[in-house]
Amino acid sequence: QVQLMESGGGSVQAGGSLRLSCVVSGYTNRRSFARTCIGWFRQAPGKEREAVATINPENTPPIYSDSVKGRFTISPHNAENTLSLQLNQLKPEDTGMYYCATRYDGLFCGPQLSPADYAYWGQGTQVTVSA
């Protein structure tokens, strides 16, 4: 059973920073953390869930949404099966629940993928940015 656990959310003022972390467990020998597509998503109240940053640590460089490019950095830590997301220059529109998700069986990472293409999800961590 693959499990993901996010942490690091909180409340900050605009311009501030946060660092989110996602610990992944349950990979088998058939799949490893470093060889599958994994990423961060967010969902604001009344809006659809959207991809923020995704990566396949061994095969695909990071892919960022246009709204966070240059401000957020996704980093895989393969030895610890951990995925972090550094959030800098935060804006009120970054407010939402942030989720970590993995495709598990999917190696391909790309902007054309939707949240439905990701097999396992964490419970989320809330980020609130005040003006």
PDB file of C-alpha atoms in Angstrom:
ATOM      1  CA  GLN A   1       0.000   0.000   0.000  1.00  0.00           C
ATOM      2  CA  VAL A   2       1.549   3.264  -1.146  1.00  0.00           C
ATOM      3  CA  GLN A   3       1.110   6.105   1.322  1.00  0.00           C
ATOM      4  CA  LEU A   4       2.018   9.780   1.094  1.00  0.00           C
ATOM      5  CA  MET A   5       2.205  12.164   4.022  1.00  0.00           C
ATOM      6  CA  GLU A   6       2.538  15.927   3.532  1.00  0.00           C
ATOM      7  CA  SER A   7       3.723  18.460   6.082  1.00  0.00           C
ATOM      8  CA  GLY A   8       4.938  22.030   6.249  1.00  0.00           C
ATOM      9  CA  GLY A   9       1.868  24.067   5.443  1.00  0.00           C
ATOM     10  CA  GLY A  10       0.940  27.188   7.368  1.00  0.00           C
ATOM     11  CA  SER A  11      -0.112  30.816   7.246  1.00  0.00           C
ATOM     12  CA  VAL A  12       2.209  33.507   5.930  1.00  0.00           C
ATOM     13  CA  GLN A  13       2.020  37.025   4.604  1.00  0.00           C
ATOM     14  CA  ALA A  14       2.458  37.828   0.949  1.00  0.00           C
ATOM     15  CA  GLY A  15       6.107  37.697  -0.030  1.00  0.00           C
ATOM     16  CA  GLY A  16       6.891  35.051   2.550  1.00  0.00           C
ATOM     17  CA  SER A  17       8.151  31.495   2.121  1.00  0.00           C
ATOM     18  CA  LEU A  18       7.199  27.969   3.121  1.00  0.00           C
ATOM     19  CA  ARG A  19       8.713  24.552   2.570  1.00  0.00           C
ATOM     20  CA  LEU A  20       6.438  21.570   2.067  1.00  0.00           C
ATOM     21  CA  SER A  21       7.564  17.985   2.462  1.00  0.00           C
ATOM     22  CA  CYS A  22       6.039  14.699   1.319  1.00  0.00           C
ATOM     23  CA  VAL A  23       7.217  11.335   2.628  1.00  0.00           C
ATOM     24  CA  VAL A  24       6.315   8.372   0.429  1.00  0.00           C
ATOM     25  CA  SER A  25       6.196   4.765   1.620  1.00  0.00           C
ATOM     26  CA  GLY A  26       5.058   1.434   0.227  1.00  0.00           C
ATOM     27  CA  TYR A  27       6.942   1.217  -3.040  1.00  0.00           C
ATOM     28  CA  THR A  28       7.791  -2.332  -4.031  1.00  0.00           C
ATOM     29  CA  ASN A  29      10.827  -3.593  -5.885  1.00  0.00           C
ATOM     30  CA  ARG A  30       8.808  -3.257  -9.079  1.00  0.00           C
ATOM     31  CA  ARG A  31       8.556   0.497  -8.680  1.00  0.00           C
ATOM     32  CA  SER A  32      10.837   2.942  -6.969  1.00  0.00           C
ATOM     33  CA  PHE A  33      10.506   6.523  -5.888  1.00  0.00           C
ATOM     34  CA  ALA A  34      13.109   7.723  -8.350  1.00  0.00           C
ATOM     35  CA  ARG A  35      11.555   6.089 -11.417  1.00  0.00           C
ATOM     36  CA  THR A  36       7.945   7.239 -11.327  1.00  0.00           C
ATOM     37  CA  CYS A  37       6.228  10.540 -11.936  1.00  0.00           C
ATOM     38  CA  ILE A  38       5.449  12.378  -8.717  1.00  0.00           C
ATOM     39  CA  GLY A  39       4.365  15.902  -7.975  1.00  0.00           C
ATOM     40  CA  TRP A  40       2.579  18.617  -6.072  1.00  0.00           C
ATOM     41  CA  PHE A  41      -0.960  19.793  -6.728  1.00  0.00           C
ATOM     42  CA  ARG A  42      -3.159  22.407  -5.117  1.00  0.00           C
ATOM     43  CA  GLN A  43      -6.835  23.138  -4.810  1.00  0.00           C
ATOM     44  CA  ALA A  44      -8.398  26.434  -3.804  1.00  0.00           C
ATOM     45  CA  PRO A  45     -11.985  26.615  -2.529  1.00  0.00           C
ATOM     46  CA  GLY A  46     -14.429  26.397  -5.420  1.00  0.00           C
ATOM     47  CA  LYS A  47     -11.714  25.618  -7.935  1.00  0.00           C
ATOM     48  CA  GLU A  48     -10.432  22.485  -9.615  1.00  0.00           C
ATOM     49  CA  ARG A  49      -7.309  20.739  -8.462  1.00  0.00           C
ATOM     50  CA  GLU A  50      -4.312  21.823 -10.522  1.00  0.00           C
ATOM     51  CA  ALA A  51      -0.748  20.642 -10.982  1.00  0.00           C
ATOM     52  CA  VAL A  52       1.873  22.919  -9.451  1.00  0.00           C
ATOM     53  CA  ALA A  53       5.081  20.984 -10.119  1.00  0.00           C
ATOM     54  CA  THR A  54       5.822  17.445 -11.249  1.00  0.00           C
ATOM     55  CA  ILE A  55       8.967  15.417 -11.820  1.00  0.00           C
ATOM     56  CA  ASN A  56      10.269  11.965 -12.634  1.00  0.00           C
ATOM     57  CA  PRO A  57      13.522  12.086 -10.663  1.00  0.00           C
ATOM     58  CA  GLU A  58      15.492   9.880 -13.044  1.00  0.00           C
ATOM     59  CA  ASN A  59      13.954  10.734 -16.395  1.00  0.00           C
ATOM     60  CA  THR A  60      12.178  14.068 -16.504  1.00  0.00           C
ATOM     61  CA  PRO A  61      13.252  17.561 -15.396  1.00  0.00           C
ATOM     62  CA  PRO A  62      10.812  19.540 -13.235  1.00  0.00           C
ATOM     63  CA  ILE A  63       7.655  20.827 -14.889  1.00  0.00           C
ATOM     64  CA  TYR A  64       6.059  23.898 -13.320  1.00  0.00           C
ATOM     65  CA  SER A  65       2.775  25.624 -13.899  1.00  0.00           C
ATOM     66  CA  ASP A  66       3.155  29.109 -15.352  1.00  0.00           C
ATOM     67  CA  SER A  67       1.711  30.646 -12.194  1.00  0.00           C
ATOM     68  CA  VAL A  68       4.527  29.352  -9.958  1.00  0.00           C
ATOM     69  CA  LYS A  69       7.485  29.229 -12.343  1.00  0.00           C
ATOM     70  CA  GLY A  70      10.458  31.057 -10.887  1.00  0.00           C
ATOM     71  CA  ARG A  71       8.978  31.095  -7.372  1.00  0.00           C
ATOM     72  CA  PHE A  72       8.532  27.418  -6.448  1.00  0.00           C
ATOM     73  CA  THR A  73      11.139  24.659  -6.555  1.00  0.00           C
ATOM     74  CA  ILE A  74      10.405  20.927  -6.463  1.00  0.00           C
ATOM     75  CA  SER A  75      13.167  18.676  -5.153  1.00  0.00           C
ATOM     76  CA  PRO A  76      13.218  14.883  -4.898  1.00  0.00           C
ATOM     77  CA  HIS A  77      15.333  13.297  -2.176  1.00  0.00           C
ATOM     78  CA  ASN A  78      15.632   9.776  -3.494  1.00  0.00           C
ATOM     79  CA  ALA A  79      17.479   8.220  -0.569  1.00  0.00           C
ATOM     80  CA  GLU A  80      14.714   9.282   1.824  1.00  0.00           C
ATOM     81  CA  ASN A  81      11.743   8.783  -0.551  1.00  0.00           C
ATOM     82  CA  THR A  82      10.867  12.393   0.127  1.00  0.00           C
ATOM     83  CA  LEU A  83       9.654  15.149  -2.169  1.00  0.00           C
ATOM     84  CA  SER A  84       9.891  18.768  -1.119  1.00  0.00           C
ATOM     85  CA  LEU A  85       8.424  21.966  -2.518  1.00  0.00           C
ATOM     86  CA  GLN A  86      10.011  25.309  -1.686  1.00  0.00           C
ATOM     87  CA  LEU A  87       7.496  28.133  -2.001  1.00  0.00           C
ATOM     88  CA  ASN A  88       8.991  31.627  -2.271  1.00  0.00           C
ATOM     89  CA  GLN A  89       7.491  35.039  -2.998  1.00  0.00           C
ATOM     90  CA  LEU A  90       4.087  33.741  -1.974  1.00  0.00           C
ATOM     91  CA  LYS A  91       0.969  35.509  -3.181  1.00  0.00           C
ATOM     92  CA  PRO A  92      -2.610  35.416  -1.852  1.00  0.00           C
ATOM     93  CA  GLU A  93      -3.620  33.461  -4.957  1.00  0.00           C
ATOM     94  CA  ASP A  94      -1.290  30.651  -3.848  1.00  0.00           C
ATOM     95  CA  THR A  95      -3.700  29.893  -1.000  1.00  0.00           C
ATOM     96  CA  GLY A  96      -5.126  26.393  -1.054  1.00  0.00           C
ATOM     97  CA  MET A  97      -4.744  22.799   0.004  1.00  0.00           C
ATOM     98  CA  TYR A  98      -1.513  21.345  -1.335  1.00  0.00           C
ATOM     99  CA  TYR A  99      -1.348  17.650  -2.162  1.00  0.00           C
ATOM    100  CA  CYS A 100       1.452  15.274  -3.028  1.00  0.00           C
ATOM    101  CA  ALA A 101       0.638  12.528  -5.537  1.00  0.00           C
ATOM    102  CA  THR A 102       2.394   9.755  -7.434  1.00  0.00           C
ATOM    103  CA  ARG A 103       1.495   7.959 -10.653  1.00  0.00           C
ATOM    104  CA  TYR A 104       3.198   4.842  -9.280  1.00  0.00           C
ATOM    105  CA  ASP A 105       2.906   2.811 -12.504  1.00  0.00           C
ATOM    106  CA  GLY A 106       3.395   5.826 -14.721  1.00  0.00           C
ATOM    107  CA  LEU A 107       6.868   6.873 -15.784  1.00  0.00           C
ATOM    108  CA  PHE A 108       5.737   9.721 -18.030  1.00  0.00           C
ATOM    109  CA  CYS A 109       5.441  13.219 -16.631  1.00  0.00           C
ATOM    110  CA  GLY A 110       3.958  15.987 -18.707  1.00  0.00           C
ATOM    111  CA  PRO A 111       1.727  19.053 -18.558  1.00  0.00           C
ATOM    112  CA  GLN A 112      -0.986  17.237 -20.470  1.00  0.00           C
ATOM    113  CA  LEU A 113      -1.577  14.848 -17.566  1.00  0.00           C
ATOM    114  CA  SER A 114      -4.527  15.470 -15.283  1.00  0.00           C
ATOM    115  CA  PRO A 115      -4.928  14.712 -11.559  1.00  0.00           C
ATOM    116  CA  ALA A 116      -6.858  11.591 -12.591  1.00  0.00           C
ATOM    117  CA  ASP A 117      -3.605  10.171 -13.973  1.00  0.00           C
ATOM    118  CA  TYR A 118      -2.119  10.003 -10.481  1.00  0.00           C
ATOM    119  CA  ALA A 119      -2.839   6.844  -8.519  1.00  0.00           C
ATOM    120  CA  TYR A 120      -2.021   7.721  -4.916  1.00  0.00           C
ATOM    121  CA  TRP A 121      -2.546  10.925  -2.949  1.00  0.00           C
ATOM    122  CA  GLY A 122      -1.696  12.335   0.432  1.00  0.00           C
ATOM    123  CA  GLN A 123      -4.214  13.986   2.725  1.00  0.00           C
ATOM    124  CA  GLY A 124      -2.986  17.491   1.946  1.00  0.00           C
ATOM    125  CA  THR A 125      -1.500  20.404   3.846  1.00  0.00           C
ATOM    126  CA  GLN A 126      -3.065  23.869   3.964  1.00  0.00           C
ATOM    127  CA  VAL A 127      -1.228  26.962   2.735  1.00  0.00           C
ATOM    128  CA  THR A 128      -2.774  30.341   3.489  1.00  0.00           C
ATOM    129  CA  VAL A 129      -1.247  33.568   2.206  1.00  0.00           C
ATOM    130  CA  SER A 130      -2.605  36.875   3.464  1.00  0.00           C
ATOM    131  CA  ALA A 131      -2.247  40.166   1.658  1.00  0.00           C
TER     132      ALA A 131
END
